[in-house]
CSV table of C-alpha atoms and ligand atoms in Angstrom, one decimal:
chain,number,residue,atom,x,y,z
I,1,MET,CA,-13.8,-2.8,22.0
I,2,ALA,CA,-11.2,0.1,22.4
I,3,ALA,CA,-9.4,-2.0,25.0
I,4,ALA,CA,-9.4,-5.2,22.4
I,5,ARG,CA,-7.9,-3.2,19.6
I,6,MET,CA,-5.1,-1.9,21.8
I,7,GLU,CA,-4.0,-5.5,22.4
I,8,TYR,CA,-2.9,-5.6,18.7
I,9,PRO,CA,0.1,-3.3,17.4
I,10,TYR,CA,-1.9,-2.9,14.2
I,11,ASP,CA,-5.4,-2.8,12.8
I,12,VAL,CA,-4.7,-4.6,9.6
I,13,THR,CA,-1.7,-6.5,8.3
I,14,ILE,CA,-1.3,-5.9,4.6
I,15,VAL,CA,0.3,-8.7,2.4
I,16,SER,CA,1.0,-7.5,-1.0
I,17,PRO,CA,4.0,-8.9,-2.5
I,18,ASN,CA,3.9,-6.9,-6.0
I,19,ALA,CA,4.7,-3.2,-4.9
I,20,ALA,CA,5.1,-0.5,-7.3
I,21,LEU,CA,6.2,2.9,-7.8
I,22,ASP,CA,2.9,4.5,-9.0
I,23,SER,CA,3.0,7.7,-11.1
I,24,TYR,CA,0.1,10.0,-11.8
I,25,TYR,CA,0.1,12.3,-14.8
I,26,ALA,CA,-3.1,14.5,-15.0
I,27,ILE,CA,-4.1,15.9,-18.3
I,28,ASP,CA,-7.0,17.8,-19.4
I,29,ALA,CA,-7.5,16.1,-22.7
I,30,LEU,CA,-5.4,13.3,-24.5
I,31,ARG,CA,-4.1,14.0,-28.0
I,32,PHE,CA,-3.0,10.7,-29.5
I,33,GLY,CA,0.4,10.9,-31.4
I,34,GLU,CA,1.2,14.2,-30.0
I,35,ILE,CA,2.9,15.6,-26.9
I,36,ASN,CA,0.7,15.8,-23.9
I,37,ARG,CA,1.8,18.0,-21.0
I,38,ALA,CA,1.0,17.0,-17.7
I,39,ARG,CA,-0.9,19.5,-15.4
I,40,GLU,CA,-0.1,17.8,-12.2
I,41,VAL,CA,2.3,14.9,-11.4
I,42,PHE,CA,2.8,12.5,-8.3
I,43,HIS,CA,5.1,9.7,-7.8
I,44,THR,CA,4.0,7.5,-4.9
I,45,ALA,CA,4.6,4.3,-2.9
I,46,GLY,CA,2.1,2.0,-4.8
I,47,GLY,CA,0.7,-1.2,-5.6
I,48,LYS,CA,-2.5,-2.2,-4.2
I,49,GLY,CA,-1.0,-3.1,-0.7
I,50,ASN,CA,0.7,0.5,-0.2
I,51,ASN,CA,-2.3,2.3,-1.5
I,52,MET,CA,-4.6,0.4,1.0
I,53,ALA,CA,-2.2,1.1,3.8
I,54,ARG,CA,-2.1,4.8,2.8
I,55,ALA,CA,-5.9,4.9,3.1
I,56,LEU,CA,-6.0,3.2,6.4
I,57,VAL,CA,-3.4,5.5,7.9
I,58,MET,CA,-5.3,8.6,6.6
I,59,LEU,CA,-8.5,7.1,8.2
I,60,GLY,CA,-6.6,7.2,11.5
I,61,GLY,CA,-5.8,3.4,11.4
I,62,ARG,CA,-2.6,1.5,12.0
I,63,ALA,CA,-1.4,-0.7,9.0
I,64,LEU,CA,1.6,-2.8,8.6
I,65,SER,CA,2.5,-3.2,4.9
I,66,ILE,CA,4.7,-6.4,4.1
I,67,GLY,CA,6.2,-6.1,0.7
I,68,ILE,CA,9.2,-7.0,-1.5
I,69,LEU,CA,11.1,-4.0,-2.8
I,70,GLY,CA,14.4,-3.6,-5.0
I,71,GLY,CA,16.6,-1.2,-6.6
I,72,LYS,CA,16.1,2.7,-7.1
I,73,SER,CA,12.2,2.6,-7.3
I,74,GLY,CA,12.3,0.2,-4.1
I,75,GLU,CA,14.5,2.8,-2.1
I,76,PHE,CA,12.1,5.5,-3.2
I,77,ILE,CA,9.0,3.4,-2.1
I,78,SER,CA,10.7,2.7,1.3
I,79,ARG,CA,11.3,6.4,1.8
I,80,GLU,CA,7.9,7.4,1.0
I,81,LEU,CA,6.4,4.9,3.4
I,82,GLU,CA,8.5,6.2,6.1
I,83,ARG,CA,7.5,9.8,5.2
I,84,GLU,CA,3.7,8.8,5.3
I,85,ASP,CA,4.0,7.1,8.6
I,86,ILE,CA,3.1,3.8,7.1
I,87,ALA,CA,4.8,0.8,9.0
I,88,SER,CA,6.4,-1.7,6.8
I,89,GLU,CA,8.2,-4.9,6.8
I,90,ILE,CA,10.3,-5.2,3.6
I,91,ILE,CA,11.9,-8.2,1.9
I,92,TRP,CA,14.8,-6.8,-0.4
I,93,THR,CA,15.4,-8.2,-3.8
I,94,GLN,CA,18.2,-7.8,-6.5
I,95,GLY,CA,15.7,-6.8,-9.3
I,96,GLU,CA,14.1,-3.2,-9.7
I,97,THR,CA,10.7,-2.8,-8.4
I,98,ARG,CA,8.2,-2.2,-11.2
I,99,ARG,CA,6.5,1.1,-12.0
I,100,THR,CA,3.0,2.1,-13.1
I,101,VAL,CA,1.6,4.9,-14.9
I,102,THR,CA,-2.0,6.3,-14.3
I,103,ILE,CA,-3.3,9.1,-16.7
I,104,PRO,CA,-6.7,10.5,-15.5
I,105,ILE,CA,-8.1,12.6,-18.3
I,106,THR,CA,-10.3,15.3,-16.8
I,107,THR,CA,-12.5,16.1,-19.8
I,108,LEU,CA,-13.5,12.4,-20.3
I,109,GLN,CA,-13.6,11.5,-16.7
I,110,GLN,CA,-11.6,8.4,-17.6
I,111,SER,CA,-8.3,7.1,-16.3
I,112,THR,CA,-5.9,5.1,-18.5
I,113,GLY,CA,-3.4,3.0,-16.8
I,114,ILE,CA,-0.1,1.4,-17.9
I,115,LEU,CA,1.3,-1.4,-15.6
I,116,GLU,CA,4.5,-3.3,-15.7
I,117,GLY,CA,3.9,-6.9,-14.5
I,118,GLY,CA,6.3,-7.5,-11.9
I,119,ALA,CA,9.7,-9.3,-12.3
I,120,ALA,CA,10.6,-12.7,-10.9
I,121,VAL,CA,11.9,-12.3,-7.2
I,122,GLY,CA,13.5,-15.8,-6.6
I,123,ALA,CA,12.9,-18.7,-4.4
I,124,SER,CA,14.8,-17.2,-1.4
I,125,VAL,CA,12.7,-14.0,-1.4
I,126,LEU,CA,9.5,-15.9,-1.7
I,127,GLN,CA,10.4,-18.0,1.2
I,128,ALA,CA,11.5,-14.8,3.3
I,129,PHE,CA,8.1,-13.0,2.2
I,130,THR,CA,6.1,-16.0,3.5
I,131,ASP,CA,8.2,-16.1,6.8
I,132,ALA,CA,7.4,-12.4,7.2
I,133,VAL,CA,3.8,-13.2,6.8
I,134,PHE,CA,3.7,-15.6,9.6
I,135,ALA,CA,5.9,-13.5,11.7
I,136,HIS,CA,3.1,-10.9,11.7
I,137,ALA,CA,0.0,-12.8,11.2
I,138,LEU,CA,-1.1,-12.2,14.7
I,139,ASP,CA,-0.3,-8.5,14.9
I,140,ALA,CA,-3.7,-7.3,13.9
I,141,PRO,CA,-7.4,-8.6,13.9
I,142,PHE,CA,-7.3,-8.6,10.1
I,143,LEU,CA,-4.9,-9.7,7.4
I,144,THR,CA,-5.3,-8.7,3.9
I,145,LEU,CA,-3.9,-10.4,0.9
I,146,ILE,CA,-4.2,-7.9,-2.0
I,147,GLY,CA,-3.0,-7.5,-5.6
I,148,SER,CA,-1.0,-9.4,-8.0
I,149,LEU,CA,2.0,-11.7,-7.5
I,150,PRO,CA,5.7,-11.4,-8.9
I,151,SER,CA,5.9,-13.6,-11.9
I,152,ASP,CA,7.6,-16.4,-10.3
I,153,PHE,CA,5.2,-16.8,-7.3
I,154,PRO,CA,2.9,-19.9,-7.7
I,155,PRO,CA,-0.8,-18.9,-8.7
I,156,ASN,CA,-2.0,-20.7,-5.5
I,157,PHE,CA,0.2,-18.6,-3.2
I,158,TYR,CA,-2.7,-16.8,-1.5
I,159,ALA,CA,-4.7,-20.1,-1.4
I,160,GLU,CA,-1.9,-21.7,0.5
I,161,LEU,CA,-1.5,-18.8,2.8
I,162,ILE,CA,-5.2,-18.7,3.6
I,163,GLY,CA,-5.4,-22.4,4.4
I,164,ARG,CA,-2.5,-22.2,7.1
I,165,LEU,CA,-3.7,-18.6,8.3
I,166,ARG,CA,-7.1,-20.0,8.9
I,167,ALA,CA,-5.6,-22.8,10.9
I,168,MET,CA,-4.2,-20.0,13.1
I,169,SER,CA,-7.6,-18.4,13.4
I,170,VAL,CA,-6.5,-15.3,11.5
I,171,ARG,CA,-9.3,-13.5,9.8
I,172,VAL,CA,-8.3,-13.0,6.2
I,173,ALA,CA,-9.5,-10.5,3.7
I,174,LEU,CA,-8.8,-11.1,0.0
I,175,ASP,CA,-8.7,-8.9,-3.1
I,176,THR,CA,-7.1,-10.2,-6.3
I,177,SER,CA,-8.0,-11.3,-9.8
I,178,GLY,CA,-7.6,-13.9,-12.3
I,179,ALA,CA,-5.9,-17.4,-11.6
I,180,VAL,CA,-4.8,-16.3,-8.2
I,181,LEU,CA,-8.4,-15.5,-7.4
I,182,ARG,CA,-9.6,-18.9,-8.8
I,183,HIS,CA,-7.3,-20.8,-6.4
I,184,ALA,CA,-7.9,-18.5,-3.5
I,185,ALA,CA,-11.7,-17.9,-3.4
I,186,PHE,CA,-12.6,-21.6,-2.3
I,187,ALA,CA,-9.7,-21.5,0.2
I,188,ALA,CA,-12.3,-19.7,2.4
I,189,PRO,CA,-11.0,-16.2,3.3
I,190,HIS,CA,-13.3,-14.3,5.7
I,191,ILE,CA,-14.0,-11.5,3.3
I,192,LEU,CA,-13.9,-11.4,-0.6
I,193,LYS,CA,-13.9,-8.2,-2.1
I,194,ILE,CA,-13.5,-7.9,-5.9
I,195,ASN,CA,-15.1,-5.9,-8.6
I,196,LEU,CA,-17.7,-7.1,-11.0
I,197,GLU,CA,-15.3,-7.5,-13.8
I,198,GLU,CA,-13.2,-9.6,-11.7
I,199,PHE,CA,-16.2,-11.7,-10.4
I,200,ASN,CA,-17.4,-12.2,-13.9
I,201,ALA,CA,-14.1,-13.3,-15.2
I,202,ILE,CA,-14.0,-16.2,-12.8
I,203,PHE,CA,-17.4,-17.1,-11.7
I,204,ALA,CA,-19.9,-16.1,-14.6
I,205,GLU,CA,-20.0,-16.8,-18.3
I,206,ALA,CA,-17.3,-15.1,-20.4
I,207,SER,CA,-20.4,-13.3,-22.1
I,208,ALA,CA,-21.5,-11.6,-18.8
I,209,GLY,CA,-22.2,-7.9,-19.4
I,210,THR,CA,-22.0,-5.1,-17.1
I,211,THR,CA,-25.3,-5.8,-15.5
I,212,PRO,CA,-25.0,-8.0,-12.5
I,213,ASN,CA,-26.5,-11.4,-12.9
I,214,TRP,CA,-28.1,-11.8,-9.4
I,215,GLN,CA,-29.0,-15.6,-10.0
I,216,VAL,CA,-25.4,-16.3,-10.6
I,217,ILE,CA,-24.0,-13.9,-7.8
I,218,GLN,CA,-26.2,-15.3,-5.2
I,219,GLN,CA,-25.4,-19.0,-6.1
I,220,VAL,CA,-21.5,-18.2,-6.0
I,221,ALA,CA,-22.1,-16.4,-2.6
I,222,ASP,CA,-23.9,-19.6,-1.2
I,223,ASP,CA,-21.1,-21.8,-2.6
I,224,LEU,CA,-18.4,-19.8,-1.4
I,225,GLN,CA,-20.1,-19.5,2.1
I,226,ALA,CA,-20.5,-23.3,2.2
I,227,HIS,CA,-16.7,-23.6,1.9
I,228,GLY,CA,-16.4,-21.0,4.9
I,229,LEU,CA,-16.4,-17.5,3.4
I,230,ASP,CA,-18.2,-15.0,5.7
I,231,THR,CA,-18.8,-12.2,3.4
I,232,LEU,CA,-18.7,-11.5,-0.4
I,233,ILE,CA,-18.5,-8.0,-1.6
I,234,ILE,CA,-18.6,-7.0,-5.4
I,235,THR,CA,-18.0,-3.6,-6.5
I,236,GLN,CA,-19.1,-2.0,-9.5
I,237,GLY,CA,-17.6,1.6,-9.8
I,238,ALA,CA,-20.5,4.3,-9.6
I,239,HIS,CA,-23.2,1.9,-8.8
I,240,GLY,CA,-21.5,1.0,-5.3
I,241,ALA,CA,-21.0,-2.1,-3.8
I,242,TYR,CA,-23.0,-5.4,-3.3
I,243,VAL,CA,-22.6,-7.1,0.1
I,244,PHE,CA,-23.5,-10.7,0.7
I,245,SER,CA,-22.9,-11.7,4.1
I,246,ARG,CA,-24.0,-14.8,6.3
I,247,ALA,CA,-25.9,-13.0,8.8
I,248,GLU,CA,-27.5,-10.2,6.6
I,249,VAL,CA,-29.9,-9.7,3.8
I,250,PRO,CA,-28.0,-9.0,0.9
I,251,PHE,CA,-27.6,-5.0,0.4
I,252,ARG,CA,-26.3,-2.3,-1.8
I,253,VAL,CA,-24.4,0.6,-0.6
I,254,PHE,CA,-23.2,3.7,-2.6
I,255,THR,CA,-22.1,7.3,-2.4
I,256,PRO,CA,-22.9,9.9,-5.0
I,257,LEU,CA,-19.8,11.3,-6.5
I,258,GLU,CA,-19.1,15.2,-6.2
I,259,ARG,CA,-15.8,15.7,-7.7
I,260,TRP,CA,-13.9,13.5,-10.3
I,261,VAL,CA,-10.0,13.8,-10.1
I,262,CYS,CA,-9.0,10.0,-10.4
I,263,PRO,CA,-10.7,6.7,-9.5
I,264,ALA,CA,-7.6,4.5,-9.1
I,265,GLY,CA,-7.4,2.9,-5.8
I,266,SER,CA,-11.1,3.2,-4.9
I,267,GLY,CA,-11.3,-0.6,-4.3
I,268,ASP,CA,-8.2,-0.5,-2.0
I,269,SER,CA,-9.7,2.5,-0.2
I,270,PHE,CA,-13.0,0.6,0.2
I,271,MET,CA,-11.1,-2.5,1.7
I,272,ALA,CA,-9.3,-0.2,4.0
I,273,ALA,CA,-12.3,1.7,5.5
I,274,LEU,CA,-14.3,-1.5,5.7
I,275,LEU,CA,-11.7,-3.3,7.7
I,276,LEU,CA,-11.0,-0.4,10.1
I,277,GLY,CA,-14.9,-0.1,10.7
I,278,LEU,CA,-14.9,-3.7,11.7
I,279,VAL,CA,-11.9,-3.5,13.9
I,280,ARG,CA,-13.6,-0.6,15.7
I,281,GLY,CA,-16.5,-2.8,16.4
I,282,GLU,CA,-18.9,-1.4,14.1
I,283,PRO,CA,-21.7,-3.7,12.6
I,284,LEU,CA,-21.1,-4.7,8.9
I,285,ARG,CA,-23.8,-2.2,7.6
I,286,ARG,CA,-21.9,0.7,9.1
I,287,ALA,CA,-18.6,-0.5,8.2
I,288,ALA,CA,-20.0,-0.7,4.6
I,289,CYS,CA,-21.1,2.9,4.7
I,290,PHE,CA,-17.8,4.1,6.0
I,291,ALA,CA,-16.1,1.9,3.2
I,292,SER,CA,-18.4,3.4,0.5
I,293,ALA,CA,-17.9,7.1,1.5
I,294,ALA,CA,-14.1,6.3,1.8
I,295,ALA,CA,-13.9,4.9,-1.7
I,296,THR,CA,-15.9,7.8,-3.3
I,297,ALA,CA,-13.6,10.3,-1.4
I,298,ASN,CA,-10.6,8.7,-2.9
I,299,ILE,CA,-11.8,9.9,-6.3
I,300,GLU,CA,-11.5,13.4,-5.2
I,301,HIS,CA,-7.6,13.4,-5.1
I,302,MET,CA,-5.3,12.0,-7.7
I,303,VAL,CA,-3.3,9.7,-5.5
I,304,SER,CA,-4.7,6.3,-4.6
I,305,GLY,CA,-5.8,5.9,-1.0
I,306,TYR,CA,-5.6,9.7,-0.4
I,307,ILE,CA,-8.7,10.3,1.5
I,308,THR,CA,-9.2,13.9,3.6
I,309,GLU,CA,-11.2,14.2,6.5
I,310,GLU,CA,-13.2,16.8,4.8
I,311,ALA,CA,-14.4,14.8,2.0
I,312,LEU,CA,-15.2,11.8,4.2
I,313,ALA,CA,-17.4,13.9,6.5
I,314,ARG,CA,-19.2,15.4,3.5
I,315,LEU,CA,-19.9,12.1,1.9
I,316,LEU,CA,-20.7,9.7,4.7
I,317,PRO,CA,-24.1,11.5,5.5
I,318,LYS,CA,-24.8,11.2,1.6
I,319,THR,CA,-24.1,7.4,1.6
I,320,VAL,CA,-27.2,5.2,0.8
I,321,LEU,CA,-27.7,1.6,2.0
I,322,GLU,CA,-30.6,-0.3,0.6
I,323,PRO,CA,-31.6,-4.0,0.5
I,324,LEU,CA,-30.8,-5.7,-2.9
I,325,ALA,CA,-34.0,-6.7,-4.8
I,326,LEU,CA,-32.9,-9.9,-6.3
I,327,GLU,CA,-36.0,-11.7,-7.2
I,328,GLY,CA,-37.4,-11.5,-10.6
I,329,SER,CA,-34.0,-9.9,-11.8
I,330,THR,CA,-31.5,-11.6,-13.9
J,1,ATP,N1,-17.8,6.9,-10.2
J,1,ATP,C1,-18.1,6.6,-8.8
J,1,ATP,N2,-18.8,7.1,-8.0
J,1,ATP,C2,-19.1,6.9,-6.7
J,1,ATP,N3,-18.4,6.0,-6.1
J,1,ATP,C3,-17.5,5.2,-6.8
J,1,ATP,C4,-17.2,5.6,-8.2
J,1,ATP,N4,-16.4,4.8,-8.7
J,1,ATP,C5,-15.9,3.9,-7.8
J,1,ATP,N5,-16.6,4.2,-6.5
J,1,ATP,C6,-16.6,3.6,-5.2
J,1,ATP,O1,-15.3,2.9,-4.9
J,1,ATP,C7,-15.8,1.5,-4.9
J,1,ATP,C8,-14.8,0.7,-5.7
J,1,ATP,O2,-14.9,0.9,-7.0
J,1,ATP,P1,-14.5,-0.1,-8.2
J,1,ATP,O3,-15.6,-1.0,-8.4
J,1,ATP,O4,-14.2,0.7,-9.4
J,1,ATP,O5,-13.3,-0.9,-7.6
J,1,ATP,P2,-12.1,-1.5,-8.2
J,1,ATP,O6,-12.1,-1.6,-9.8
J,1,ATP,O7,-11.5,-2.4,-7.5
J,1,ATP,O8,-11.0,-0.1,-7.9
J,1,ATP,P3,-9.4,-0.2,-7.9
J,1,ATP,O9,-8.8,-1.6,-8.3
J,1,ATP,O10,-8.8,0.9,-8.7
J,1,ATP,O11,-9.0,0.2,-6.6
J,1,ATP,C9,-17.2,1.3,-5.4
J,1,ATP,O12,-17.9,0.2,-4.7
J,1,ATP,C10,-17.7,2.7,-4.9
J,1,ATP,O13,-18.2,2.5,-3.4
J,2,MG,MG1,-9.7,-3.5,-7.4
């Protein structure tokens, strides 16, 4: 397996067209309508793709992050990627790259986010980005499509890419939401990983609550697999992740949290570790345990995708995998 891995320059190609400069302001308690002084601040290369790339590199993997950047925030992100040893292929655009703010509130163990949408980038940038995806499609055993799209990308952008990538036998992992997810899910990526809220918004009834409806989930998993999906993973924060794979009895994996700092980027960390485990030749169950431990370890540091070896080594042995008891439940 190690030999096979070395044939590729990267472990995962990460395709994420809506990068962001992510800022984190940690405060102990939030006072509405008043000045809140940050206890700690970080400004980072962000957006889901770069956060996933950070996790992958911190876990010892080789990531190629393909993105679109512009303006002062774009220059900052590009410098940060270099500093963090994250390889990138950047399409430059005229406009300023968006920014996001994450405010983890320690006393509440809740995180508040403010996100800019992502401006239009124009047809030539869309074309150059698409070309870059295909130029690097065979650089790694997995290619991830992750996050939202710039406002002028068509909502079927990922769906179209998946169709063409499948024809090249590229294994695609997908993590997105809303209309983009609706289009792409049935285009049959190899792996689809979304959170329960994102799943319910597209596949379940609008009234679906926070309790997973196993009947609906199993039905959707079967349906997606009939279209060519291999593995559906639905994450649900502290409850862990539910894994429906063709060759496995459905299972849940979870890791108890020991230190809350900031939960942002847990899904991206999960995806990074899962794919790295699979690339390293681990069976799905082991890769899922690795992913769960990495996702929970991410919560112990403010910056998304920041996973220390110490946290991972401590949390991996505490990770639990159990079959999902689906019958009789709703
Ligand atoms: N409170 C928690 N305790 C333990 N593990 C957690 C907790 N929150 C998240 N995780 C881990 O992270 C994984 C992903 O979390 P979540 O379902 O919140 O993803 P997400 O909403 O996609 O996150 P993001 O989009 O911010 O990256 C979970 O499946 C679990 O393994
Ligand atoms: Mg997510």
